[in-house]
XYZ file of C-alpha atoms in Angstrom:
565
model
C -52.758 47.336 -37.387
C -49.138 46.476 -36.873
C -46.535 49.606 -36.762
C -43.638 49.534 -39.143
C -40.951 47.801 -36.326
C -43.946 45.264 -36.221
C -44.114 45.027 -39.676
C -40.771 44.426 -40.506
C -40.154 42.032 -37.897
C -42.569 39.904 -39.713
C -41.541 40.780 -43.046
C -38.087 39.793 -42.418
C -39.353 36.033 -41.832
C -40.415 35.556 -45.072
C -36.965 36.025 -46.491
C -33.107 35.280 -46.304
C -31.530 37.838 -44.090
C -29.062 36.141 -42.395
C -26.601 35.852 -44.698
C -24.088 32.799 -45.216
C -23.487 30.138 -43.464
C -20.223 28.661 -45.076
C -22.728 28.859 -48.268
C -25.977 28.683 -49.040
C -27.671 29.325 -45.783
C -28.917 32.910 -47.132
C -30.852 30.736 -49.249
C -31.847 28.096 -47.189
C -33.585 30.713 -44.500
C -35.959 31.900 -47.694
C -38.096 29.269 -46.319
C -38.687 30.699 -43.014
C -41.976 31.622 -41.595
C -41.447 32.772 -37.829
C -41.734 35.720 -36.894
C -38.271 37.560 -36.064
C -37.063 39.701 -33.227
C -34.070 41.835 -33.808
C -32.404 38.852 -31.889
C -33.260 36.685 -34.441
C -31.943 38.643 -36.731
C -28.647 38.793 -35.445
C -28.747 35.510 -34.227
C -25.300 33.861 -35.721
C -23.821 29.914 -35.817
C -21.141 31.488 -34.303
C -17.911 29.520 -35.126
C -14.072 29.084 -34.465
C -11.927 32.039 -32.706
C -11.634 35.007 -35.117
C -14.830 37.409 -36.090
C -14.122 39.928 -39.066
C -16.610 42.894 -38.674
C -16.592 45.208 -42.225
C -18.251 47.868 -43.326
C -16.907 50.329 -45.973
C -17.648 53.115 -48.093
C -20.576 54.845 -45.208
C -20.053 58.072 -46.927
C -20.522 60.045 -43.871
C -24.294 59.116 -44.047
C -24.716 58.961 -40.346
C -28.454 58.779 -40.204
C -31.066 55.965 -41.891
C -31.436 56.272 -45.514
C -32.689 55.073 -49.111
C -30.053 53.456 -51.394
C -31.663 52.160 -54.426
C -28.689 49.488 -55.731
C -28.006 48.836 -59.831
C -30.461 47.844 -62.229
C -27.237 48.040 -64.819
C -23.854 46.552 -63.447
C -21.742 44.989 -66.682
C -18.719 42.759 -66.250
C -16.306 42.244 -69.396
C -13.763 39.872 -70.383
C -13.809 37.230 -67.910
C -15.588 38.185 -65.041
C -18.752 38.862 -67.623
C -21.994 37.599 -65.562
C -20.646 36.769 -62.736
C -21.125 38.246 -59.266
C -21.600 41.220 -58.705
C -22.539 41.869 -62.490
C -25.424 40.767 -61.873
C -28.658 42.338 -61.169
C -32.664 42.097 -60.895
C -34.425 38.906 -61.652
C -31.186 37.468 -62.436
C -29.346 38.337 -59.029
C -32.757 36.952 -57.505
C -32.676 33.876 -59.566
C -28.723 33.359 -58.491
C -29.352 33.864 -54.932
C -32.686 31.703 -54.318
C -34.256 34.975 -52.851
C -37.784 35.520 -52.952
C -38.797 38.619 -55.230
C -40.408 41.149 -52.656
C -38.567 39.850 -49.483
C -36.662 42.159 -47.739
C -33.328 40.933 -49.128
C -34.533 41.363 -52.480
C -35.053 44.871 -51.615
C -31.901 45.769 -49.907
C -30.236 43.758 -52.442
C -31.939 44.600 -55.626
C -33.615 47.546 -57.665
C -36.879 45.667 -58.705
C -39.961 46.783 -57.350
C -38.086 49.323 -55.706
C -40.646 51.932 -54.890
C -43.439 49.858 -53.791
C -40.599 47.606 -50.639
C -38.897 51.118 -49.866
C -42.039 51.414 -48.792
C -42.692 48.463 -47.203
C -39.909 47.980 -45.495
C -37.877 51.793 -45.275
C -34.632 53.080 -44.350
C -31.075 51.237 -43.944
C -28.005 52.505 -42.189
C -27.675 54.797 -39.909
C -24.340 54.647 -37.736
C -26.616 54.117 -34.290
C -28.021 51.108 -35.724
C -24.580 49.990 -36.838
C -23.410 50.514 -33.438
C -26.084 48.130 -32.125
C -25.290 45.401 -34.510
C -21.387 45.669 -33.446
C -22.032 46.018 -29.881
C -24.265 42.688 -29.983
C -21.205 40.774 -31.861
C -19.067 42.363 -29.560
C -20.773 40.999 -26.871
C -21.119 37.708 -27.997
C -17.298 37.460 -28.901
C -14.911 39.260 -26.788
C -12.083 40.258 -27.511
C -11.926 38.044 -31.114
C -13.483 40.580 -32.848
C -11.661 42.981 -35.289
C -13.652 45.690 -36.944
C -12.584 47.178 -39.791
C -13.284 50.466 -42.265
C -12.896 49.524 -46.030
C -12.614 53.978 -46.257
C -14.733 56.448 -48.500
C -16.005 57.236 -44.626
C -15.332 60.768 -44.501
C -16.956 62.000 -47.338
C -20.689 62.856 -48.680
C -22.557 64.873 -46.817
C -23.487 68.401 -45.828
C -22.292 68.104 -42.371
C -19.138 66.450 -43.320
C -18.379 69.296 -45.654
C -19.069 71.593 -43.131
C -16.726 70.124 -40.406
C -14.068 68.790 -42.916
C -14.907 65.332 -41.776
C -15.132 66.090 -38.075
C -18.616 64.728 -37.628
C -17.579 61.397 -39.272
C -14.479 60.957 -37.470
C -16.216 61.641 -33.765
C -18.768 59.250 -34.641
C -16.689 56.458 -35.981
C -14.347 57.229 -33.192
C -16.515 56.094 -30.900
C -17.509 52.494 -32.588
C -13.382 52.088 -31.729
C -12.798 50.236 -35.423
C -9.016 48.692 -35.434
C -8.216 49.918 -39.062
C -9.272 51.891 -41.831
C -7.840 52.636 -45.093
C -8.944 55.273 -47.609
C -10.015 57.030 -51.218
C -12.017 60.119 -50.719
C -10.318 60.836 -47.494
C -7.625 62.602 -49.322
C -9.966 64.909 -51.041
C -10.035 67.166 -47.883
C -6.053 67.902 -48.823
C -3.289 66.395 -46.997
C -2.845 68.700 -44.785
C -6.485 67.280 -43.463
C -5.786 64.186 -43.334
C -2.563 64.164 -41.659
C -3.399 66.184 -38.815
C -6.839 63.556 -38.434
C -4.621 60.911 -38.824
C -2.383 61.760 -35.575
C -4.956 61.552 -33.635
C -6.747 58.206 -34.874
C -6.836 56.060 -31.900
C -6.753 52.779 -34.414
C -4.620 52.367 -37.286
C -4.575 54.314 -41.050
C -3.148 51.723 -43.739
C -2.242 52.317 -47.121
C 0.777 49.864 -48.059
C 0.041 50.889 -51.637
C 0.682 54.961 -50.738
C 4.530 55.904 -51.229
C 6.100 59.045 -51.026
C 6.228 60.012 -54.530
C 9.940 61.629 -54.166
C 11.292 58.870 -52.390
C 9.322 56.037 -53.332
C 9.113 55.242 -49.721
C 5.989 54.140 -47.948
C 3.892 57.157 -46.500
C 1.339 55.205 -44.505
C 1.311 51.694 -42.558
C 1.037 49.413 -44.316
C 0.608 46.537 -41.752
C -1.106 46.296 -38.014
C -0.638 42.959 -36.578
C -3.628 42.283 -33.853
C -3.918 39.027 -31.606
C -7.273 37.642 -31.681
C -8.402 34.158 -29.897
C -4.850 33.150 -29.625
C -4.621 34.027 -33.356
C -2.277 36.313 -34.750
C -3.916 38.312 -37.447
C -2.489 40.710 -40.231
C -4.594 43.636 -41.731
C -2.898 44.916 -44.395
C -4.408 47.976 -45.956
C -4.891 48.857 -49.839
C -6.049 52.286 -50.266
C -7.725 53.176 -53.708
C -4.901 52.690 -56.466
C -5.809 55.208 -58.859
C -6.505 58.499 -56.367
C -4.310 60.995 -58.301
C -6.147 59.837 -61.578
C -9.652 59.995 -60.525
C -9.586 62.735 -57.915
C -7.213 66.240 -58.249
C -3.812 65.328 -57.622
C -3.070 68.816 -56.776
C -4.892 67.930 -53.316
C -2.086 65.656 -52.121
C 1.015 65.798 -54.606
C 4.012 64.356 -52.885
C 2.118 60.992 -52.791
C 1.812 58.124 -55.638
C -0.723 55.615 -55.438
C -1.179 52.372 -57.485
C -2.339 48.484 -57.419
C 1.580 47.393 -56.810
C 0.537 44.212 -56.710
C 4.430 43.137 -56.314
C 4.544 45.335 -52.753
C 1.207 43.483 -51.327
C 2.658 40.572 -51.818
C 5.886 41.901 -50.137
C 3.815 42.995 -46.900
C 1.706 39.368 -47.234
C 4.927 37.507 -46.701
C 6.244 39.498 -44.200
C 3.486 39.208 -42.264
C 3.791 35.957 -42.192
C 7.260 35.671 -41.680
C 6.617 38.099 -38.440
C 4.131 35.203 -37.326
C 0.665 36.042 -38.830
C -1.334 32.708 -39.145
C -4.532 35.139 -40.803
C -3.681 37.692 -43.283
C -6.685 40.321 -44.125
C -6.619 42.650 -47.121
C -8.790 45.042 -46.268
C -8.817 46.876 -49.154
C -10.154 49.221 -51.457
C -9.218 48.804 -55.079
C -13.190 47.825 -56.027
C -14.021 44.280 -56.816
C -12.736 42.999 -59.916
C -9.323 44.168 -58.801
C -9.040 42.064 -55.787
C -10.762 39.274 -57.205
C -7.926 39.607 -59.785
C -5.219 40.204 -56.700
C -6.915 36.840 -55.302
C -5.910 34.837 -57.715
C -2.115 36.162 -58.000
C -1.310 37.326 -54.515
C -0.563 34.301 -52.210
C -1.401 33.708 -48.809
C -4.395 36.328 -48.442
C -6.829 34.474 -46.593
C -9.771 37.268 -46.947
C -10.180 40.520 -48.633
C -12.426 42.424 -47.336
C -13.502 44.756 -50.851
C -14.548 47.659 -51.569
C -14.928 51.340 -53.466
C -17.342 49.763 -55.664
C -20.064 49.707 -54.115
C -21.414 46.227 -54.605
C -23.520 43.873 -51.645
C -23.646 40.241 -52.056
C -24.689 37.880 -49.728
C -21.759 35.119 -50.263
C -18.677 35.253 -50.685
C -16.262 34.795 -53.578
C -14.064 32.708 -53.458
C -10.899 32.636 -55.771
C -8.730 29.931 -54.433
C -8.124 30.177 -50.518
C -9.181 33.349 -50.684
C -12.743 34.756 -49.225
C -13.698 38.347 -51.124
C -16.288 39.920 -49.284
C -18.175 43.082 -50.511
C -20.221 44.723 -47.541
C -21.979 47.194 -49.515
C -22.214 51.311 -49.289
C -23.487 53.898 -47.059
C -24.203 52.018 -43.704
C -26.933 49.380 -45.223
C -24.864 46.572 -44.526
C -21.941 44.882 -41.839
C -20.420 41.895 -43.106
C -19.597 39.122 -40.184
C -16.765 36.782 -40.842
C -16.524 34.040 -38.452
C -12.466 32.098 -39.018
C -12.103 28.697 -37.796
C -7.813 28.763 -37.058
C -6.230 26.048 -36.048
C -1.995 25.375 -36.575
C -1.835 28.177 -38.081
C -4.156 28.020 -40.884
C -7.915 28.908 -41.833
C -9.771 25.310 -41.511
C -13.110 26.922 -41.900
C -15.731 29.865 -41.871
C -19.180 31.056 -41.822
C -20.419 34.433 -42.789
C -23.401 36.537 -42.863
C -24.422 39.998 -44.656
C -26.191 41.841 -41.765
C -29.072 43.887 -43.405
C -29.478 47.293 -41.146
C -32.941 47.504 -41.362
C -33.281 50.556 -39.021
C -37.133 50.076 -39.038
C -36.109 46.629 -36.941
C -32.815 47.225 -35.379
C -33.104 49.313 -32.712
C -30.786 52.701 -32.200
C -28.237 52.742 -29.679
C -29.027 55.256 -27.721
C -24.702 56.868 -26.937
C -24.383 56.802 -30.393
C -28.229 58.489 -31.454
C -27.068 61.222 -29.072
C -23.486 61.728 -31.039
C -25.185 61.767 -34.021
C -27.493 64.189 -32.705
C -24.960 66.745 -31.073
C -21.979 66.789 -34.648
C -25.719 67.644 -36.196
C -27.101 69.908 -34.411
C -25.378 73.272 -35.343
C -26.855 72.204 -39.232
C -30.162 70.893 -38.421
C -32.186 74.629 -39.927
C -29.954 74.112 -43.272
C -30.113 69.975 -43.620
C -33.960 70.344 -43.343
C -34.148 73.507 -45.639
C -36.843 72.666 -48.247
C -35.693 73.565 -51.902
C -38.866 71.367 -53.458
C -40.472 68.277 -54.590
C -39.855 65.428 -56.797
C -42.258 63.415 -58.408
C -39.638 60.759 -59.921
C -37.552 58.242 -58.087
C -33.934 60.201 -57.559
C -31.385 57.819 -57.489
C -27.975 57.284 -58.859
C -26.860 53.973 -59.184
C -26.624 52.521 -62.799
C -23.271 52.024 -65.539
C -24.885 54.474 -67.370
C -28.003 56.810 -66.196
C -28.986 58.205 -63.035
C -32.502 60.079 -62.023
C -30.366 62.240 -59.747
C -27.844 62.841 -62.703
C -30.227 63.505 -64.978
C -31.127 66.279 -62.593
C -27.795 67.716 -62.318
C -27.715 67.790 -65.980
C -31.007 69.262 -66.644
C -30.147 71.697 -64.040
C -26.294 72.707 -65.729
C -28.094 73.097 -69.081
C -30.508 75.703 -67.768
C -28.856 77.722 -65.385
C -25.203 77.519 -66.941
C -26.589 78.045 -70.565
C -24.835 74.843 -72.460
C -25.720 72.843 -75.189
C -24.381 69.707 -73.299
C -23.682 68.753 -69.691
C -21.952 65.966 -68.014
C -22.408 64.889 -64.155
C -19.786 62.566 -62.779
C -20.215 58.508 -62.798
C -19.931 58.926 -58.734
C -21.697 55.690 -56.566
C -22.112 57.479 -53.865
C -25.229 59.775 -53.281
C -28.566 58.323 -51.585
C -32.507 57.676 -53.011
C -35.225 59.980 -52.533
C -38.838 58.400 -53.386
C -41.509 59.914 -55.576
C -43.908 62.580 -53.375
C -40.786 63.657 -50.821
C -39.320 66.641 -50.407
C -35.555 67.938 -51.961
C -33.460 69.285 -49.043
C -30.547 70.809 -48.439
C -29.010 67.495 -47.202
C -30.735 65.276 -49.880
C -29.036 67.501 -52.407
C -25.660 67.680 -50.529
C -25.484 63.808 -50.457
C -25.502 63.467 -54.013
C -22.776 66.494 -54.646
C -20.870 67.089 -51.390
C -17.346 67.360 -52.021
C -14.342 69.675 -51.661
C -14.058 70.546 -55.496
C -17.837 71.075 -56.555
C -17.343 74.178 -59.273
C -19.770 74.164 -62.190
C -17.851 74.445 -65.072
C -18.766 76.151 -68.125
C -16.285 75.868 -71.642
C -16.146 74.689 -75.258
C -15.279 72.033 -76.509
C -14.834 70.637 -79.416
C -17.199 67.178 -80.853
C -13.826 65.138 -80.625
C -12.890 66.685 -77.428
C -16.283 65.108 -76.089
C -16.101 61.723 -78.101
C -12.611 61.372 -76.422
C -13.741 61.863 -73.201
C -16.743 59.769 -73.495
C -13.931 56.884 -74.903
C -11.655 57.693 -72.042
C -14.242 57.172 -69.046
C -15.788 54.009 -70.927
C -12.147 52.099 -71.074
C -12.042 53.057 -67.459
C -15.058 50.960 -66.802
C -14.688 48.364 -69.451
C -11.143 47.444 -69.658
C -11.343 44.082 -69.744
C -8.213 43.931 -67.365
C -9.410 44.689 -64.533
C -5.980 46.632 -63.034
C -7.255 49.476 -65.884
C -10.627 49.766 -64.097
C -10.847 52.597 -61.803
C -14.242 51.855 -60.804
C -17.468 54.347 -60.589
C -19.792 54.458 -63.646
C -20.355 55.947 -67.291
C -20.172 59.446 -67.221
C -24.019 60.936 -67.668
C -24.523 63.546 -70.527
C -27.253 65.896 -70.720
C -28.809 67.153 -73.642
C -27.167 64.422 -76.135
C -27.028 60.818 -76.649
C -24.861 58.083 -77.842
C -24.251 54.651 -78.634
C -21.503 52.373 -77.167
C -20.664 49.277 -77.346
C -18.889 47.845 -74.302
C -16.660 45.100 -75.849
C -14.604 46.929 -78.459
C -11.501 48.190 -77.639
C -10.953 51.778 -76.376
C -11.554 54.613 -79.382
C -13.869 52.811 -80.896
C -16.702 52.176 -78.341
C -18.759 55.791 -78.620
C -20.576 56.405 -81.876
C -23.199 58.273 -82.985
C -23.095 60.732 -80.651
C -26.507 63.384 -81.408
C -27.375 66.662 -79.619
C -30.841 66.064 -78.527
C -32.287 69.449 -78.960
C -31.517 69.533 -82.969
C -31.155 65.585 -83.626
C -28.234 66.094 -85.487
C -24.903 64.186 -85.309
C -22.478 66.035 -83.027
C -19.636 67.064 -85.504
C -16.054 66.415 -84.346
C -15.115 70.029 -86.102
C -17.866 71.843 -84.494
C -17.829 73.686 -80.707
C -20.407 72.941 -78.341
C -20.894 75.036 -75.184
C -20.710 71.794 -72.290
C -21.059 72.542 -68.316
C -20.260 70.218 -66.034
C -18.896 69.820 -62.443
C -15.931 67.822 -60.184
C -13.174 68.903 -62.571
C -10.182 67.375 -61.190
C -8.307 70.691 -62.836
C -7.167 73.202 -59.941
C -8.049 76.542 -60.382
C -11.481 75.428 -61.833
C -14.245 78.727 -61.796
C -18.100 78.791 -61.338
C -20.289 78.619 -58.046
C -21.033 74.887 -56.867
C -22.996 72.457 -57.984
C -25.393 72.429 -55.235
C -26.155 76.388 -55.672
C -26.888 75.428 -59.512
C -29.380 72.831 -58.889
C -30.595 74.330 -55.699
C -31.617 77.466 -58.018
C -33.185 75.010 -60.430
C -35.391 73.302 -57.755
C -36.633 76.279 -56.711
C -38.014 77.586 -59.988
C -39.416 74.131 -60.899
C -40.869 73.620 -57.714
C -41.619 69.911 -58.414
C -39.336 68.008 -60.454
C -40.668 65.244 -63.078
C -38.108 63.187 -65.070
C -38.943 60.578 -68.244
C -37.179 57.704 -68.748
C -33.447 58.498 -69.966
C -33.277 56.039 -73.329
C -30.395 58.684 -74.388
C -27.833 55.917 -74.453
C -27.674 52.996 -76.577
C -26.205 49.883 -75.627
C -24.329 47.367 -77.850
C -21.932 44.178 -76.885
C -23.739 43.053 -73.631
């Protein structure tokens, strides 16, 4: 009987792992029947004299884990069905990949019980260091790897430390640059005195002092690779003090200032640059947006939202590449440069199957030690699920549903909403709910559970307000993340009206009737942006809700109705 590493390695023959080629030769290796080594799956066309390693939004996961993507991921206005709205049979059928290969599951949510599996865990940072010391190796000194951000943040331990387990570890994979989001949710005062001692570069050329209007950040690091001069400039998330508590860093202003990237685009150049790099994260539609008006970015390297694909975009000259979340994927750009221009490239989206890449053993024993004090709590059993847990969808999540459930019962409301967060990792029917499971689905630095009243237009408006946040059909009003879940009512929407008019018939569940606009409803919910915010923390609520179910059993959430698709 083969063992799992065994398994895999034969597995991954039968479908396209290795990524792009230029295009179209993650669809060309569907074909292949040999059986593959970790060498063959690493195994690159290398080309030309600049390599682009990415990976971004790890969300301090720093060991193997499951991350179910979308079944759900709606594009409006012009970017409706194309990549990466697109998802199941339909991402399969754009992609050539064969439905039960292993990129279909690391890619896709179809059949995603039966290939997790089949084929396991992804991530983990060891197996990340492998992959980068093999490309490393094979390169030299024209590598450049890079942090899209959202690195610090998402986990028990990182909580714990106030991102010091994150920062040793990714210390030691020596990245060039990083920029940032959730960073900034451990207060300034964090992040500046972590940002001292970076031995590689911060960037934010879209982060001003909000008195002065000056930059606060880098915005630029200029690197010579292959004889090539390359610019990185860095974008961090535009709409921070919006979408996470201002109060946590307020002499700083964010924002897409599209106007100032080109600014630091031409002066790179000016200063020499013959490859310019956004490495940014505003989420995808944004920069495929900034693509398109920005001149002179040869690749942005995307991210916040979450999203894999195994090609890239291309909007004019520019390459956007989206690498994916929590460690399951590095993206590999290969630059052809010659007078001073990008003649040509090839690409692949490196799967971290951590079943067949093997752990590097420096990094497996870093991991170990920033753990180790929070091994007894991490492995703390609070019960059993019986469901799928996951969160990724526009508009339900297992794991929010959960939450919800769990803010109904213990905090005594009528309604409940979870945040439309990406980040938080799988767990599959039959395991157990742990202390760390639980953590990476709520860990942040502002987790009380609310409890107020509100009225039924106080809750439509909110529903309206979130919605036009994900379906503006400009993207520079799209601040990324997902629908807003709500326990213990239901609604319709209907994503291409314009804002105030997309929620209707809103019901509470447990009567059926119509929520009234007039009327007060008792609603908990949690990650209220508000300082000051009272009630214990989200974990302790659900935590306490585990326990006295013991196992937890979910139906299917049909709560929300969906119009203008």
């Amino acid at each position: 009987m083969l063992n799992r590493r065994e398994f895999l390695h034969a597995a991954v023959a039968t479908g396209a792992i290795l990524g792009t080629a230029g295009a179209g030769s993650w669809r060309a290796l569907a074909a292949q029947q040999a059986l593959m080594s970790q060498d063959d799956l690493l195994k690159f066309p290398t080309m030309g004299n600049v390599t682009l390693v990415h990976v971004t939004d790890i969300h301090a996961q720093l060991k193997p884990i499951y991350f179910r993507e979308p079944s759900t991921n709606l594009g409006v206005g012009e970017v409706k069905g194309l990549p990466p709205h697109v998802t199941g049979k339909d991402f399969l059928k754009l992609y050539n990949i064969k439905p039960g290969s292993p990129e279909a599951y690391a890619l896709c949510s179809d059949d995603y019980i039966a290939l997790a599996n089949n084929y396991g865990r992804m991530g983990g940072m060891d197996r990340i260091a492998t992959v980068l010391n093999s490309i490393r190796a094979e390169r030299a000194d024209n590598t450049l790897f890079l942090d899209g951000g959202d690195t610090w943040q998402g986990s028990y331990t990182s909580y714990k430390t106030k991102a010091a387990d994150m920062v040793e570890v990714m210390n030691s994979l020596k990245p060039d640059a990083m920029t940032s989001h959730w960073e900034f949710t451990y207060g300034i005062d964090r992040v500046k005195e972590i940002v001292d001692d970076l031995p590689f570069a911060f960037l934010g050329g879209n982060i001003f002092d909000a008195e002065w209007e000056e930059p606060a950040f880098e915005a630029t690091k200029m690197f010579e690779r292959g004889g090539v001069k390359v610019a990185v400039i860095g974008q961090a998330f535009p709409y921070l003090p919006v979408a996470n508590p201002r109060w946590m860093f307020p002499n700083l202003s964010f924002g897409i200032r599209e106007e100032q990237v080109q600014k630091n685009v031409d002066q790179a150049r000016a200063d020499g640059a013959q490859v310019v790099v956004l490495l940014s994260h505003n989420g995808f539609d944004v920069d495929r947006k900034m693509a398109g008006r920005v001149k002179g970015i040869d690749v942005i390297l995307t991210g916040h939202t979450h999203d894999a694909l195994p090609e890239p975009v291309i909007v004019g000259k520019t390459l956007v590449i989206a690498s994916g979340s929590h460690g399951k994927f590095l993206s590999r750009v290969d630059l052809d440069v010659q007078g001073g221009e990008v003649k040509g490239y090839k690409y692949k989206l490196i799967p971290i199957f951590s079943d067949v890449i093997a752990p590097d053993k420096a990094t497996t024993e870093l991991v170990d030690k920033v753990r180790a004090p929070y091994e007894e709590e991490l492995n703390t059993v609070l019960g059993k699920t019986d469901s799928l847990l996951y969160r990724r969808g526009n508009f339900n999540g297992t794991f929010d549903d959960l939450i919800c459930d769990a803010l109904i019962s213990e905090r005594e409301s009528d309604i409940a909403m979870s945040p439309g967060f990406r980040w938080g990792t799988t767990l599959l029917p039959g395991q157990d709910i742990t202390t760390e499971i639980l953590h990476n689905a709520t860990s942040m630095t502002y987790p009380a559970a609310y409890r107020s009243e509100m009225s039924g237009k106080m809750i439509h408006d909110i529903l309206e307000d979130v919605a036009d946040n994900l379906f503006n059909p400009d993207p520079y009003y799209q601040q990324g993340g997902d629908m807003v879940r709500v326990g213990g009512m239901g609604y319709k929407i209907d994503v291409g009206k314009p804002i105030g008019s997309r929620i209707s018939e809103m019901t509470l569940l447990k009567t059926g009737e119509l929520i009234d606009p007039a009327k007060t409803y008792v609603v908990s919910g949690w990650a209220s942006v508000n300082e000051g915010t009272k009630g214990p923390a989200i974990w302790d609520v659900v935590a306490d809700y585990i326990k006295e179910k013991k196992t937890v059993s979910l139906t299917p959430n049909t709560s929300v109705k969906v119009e203008g698709i």
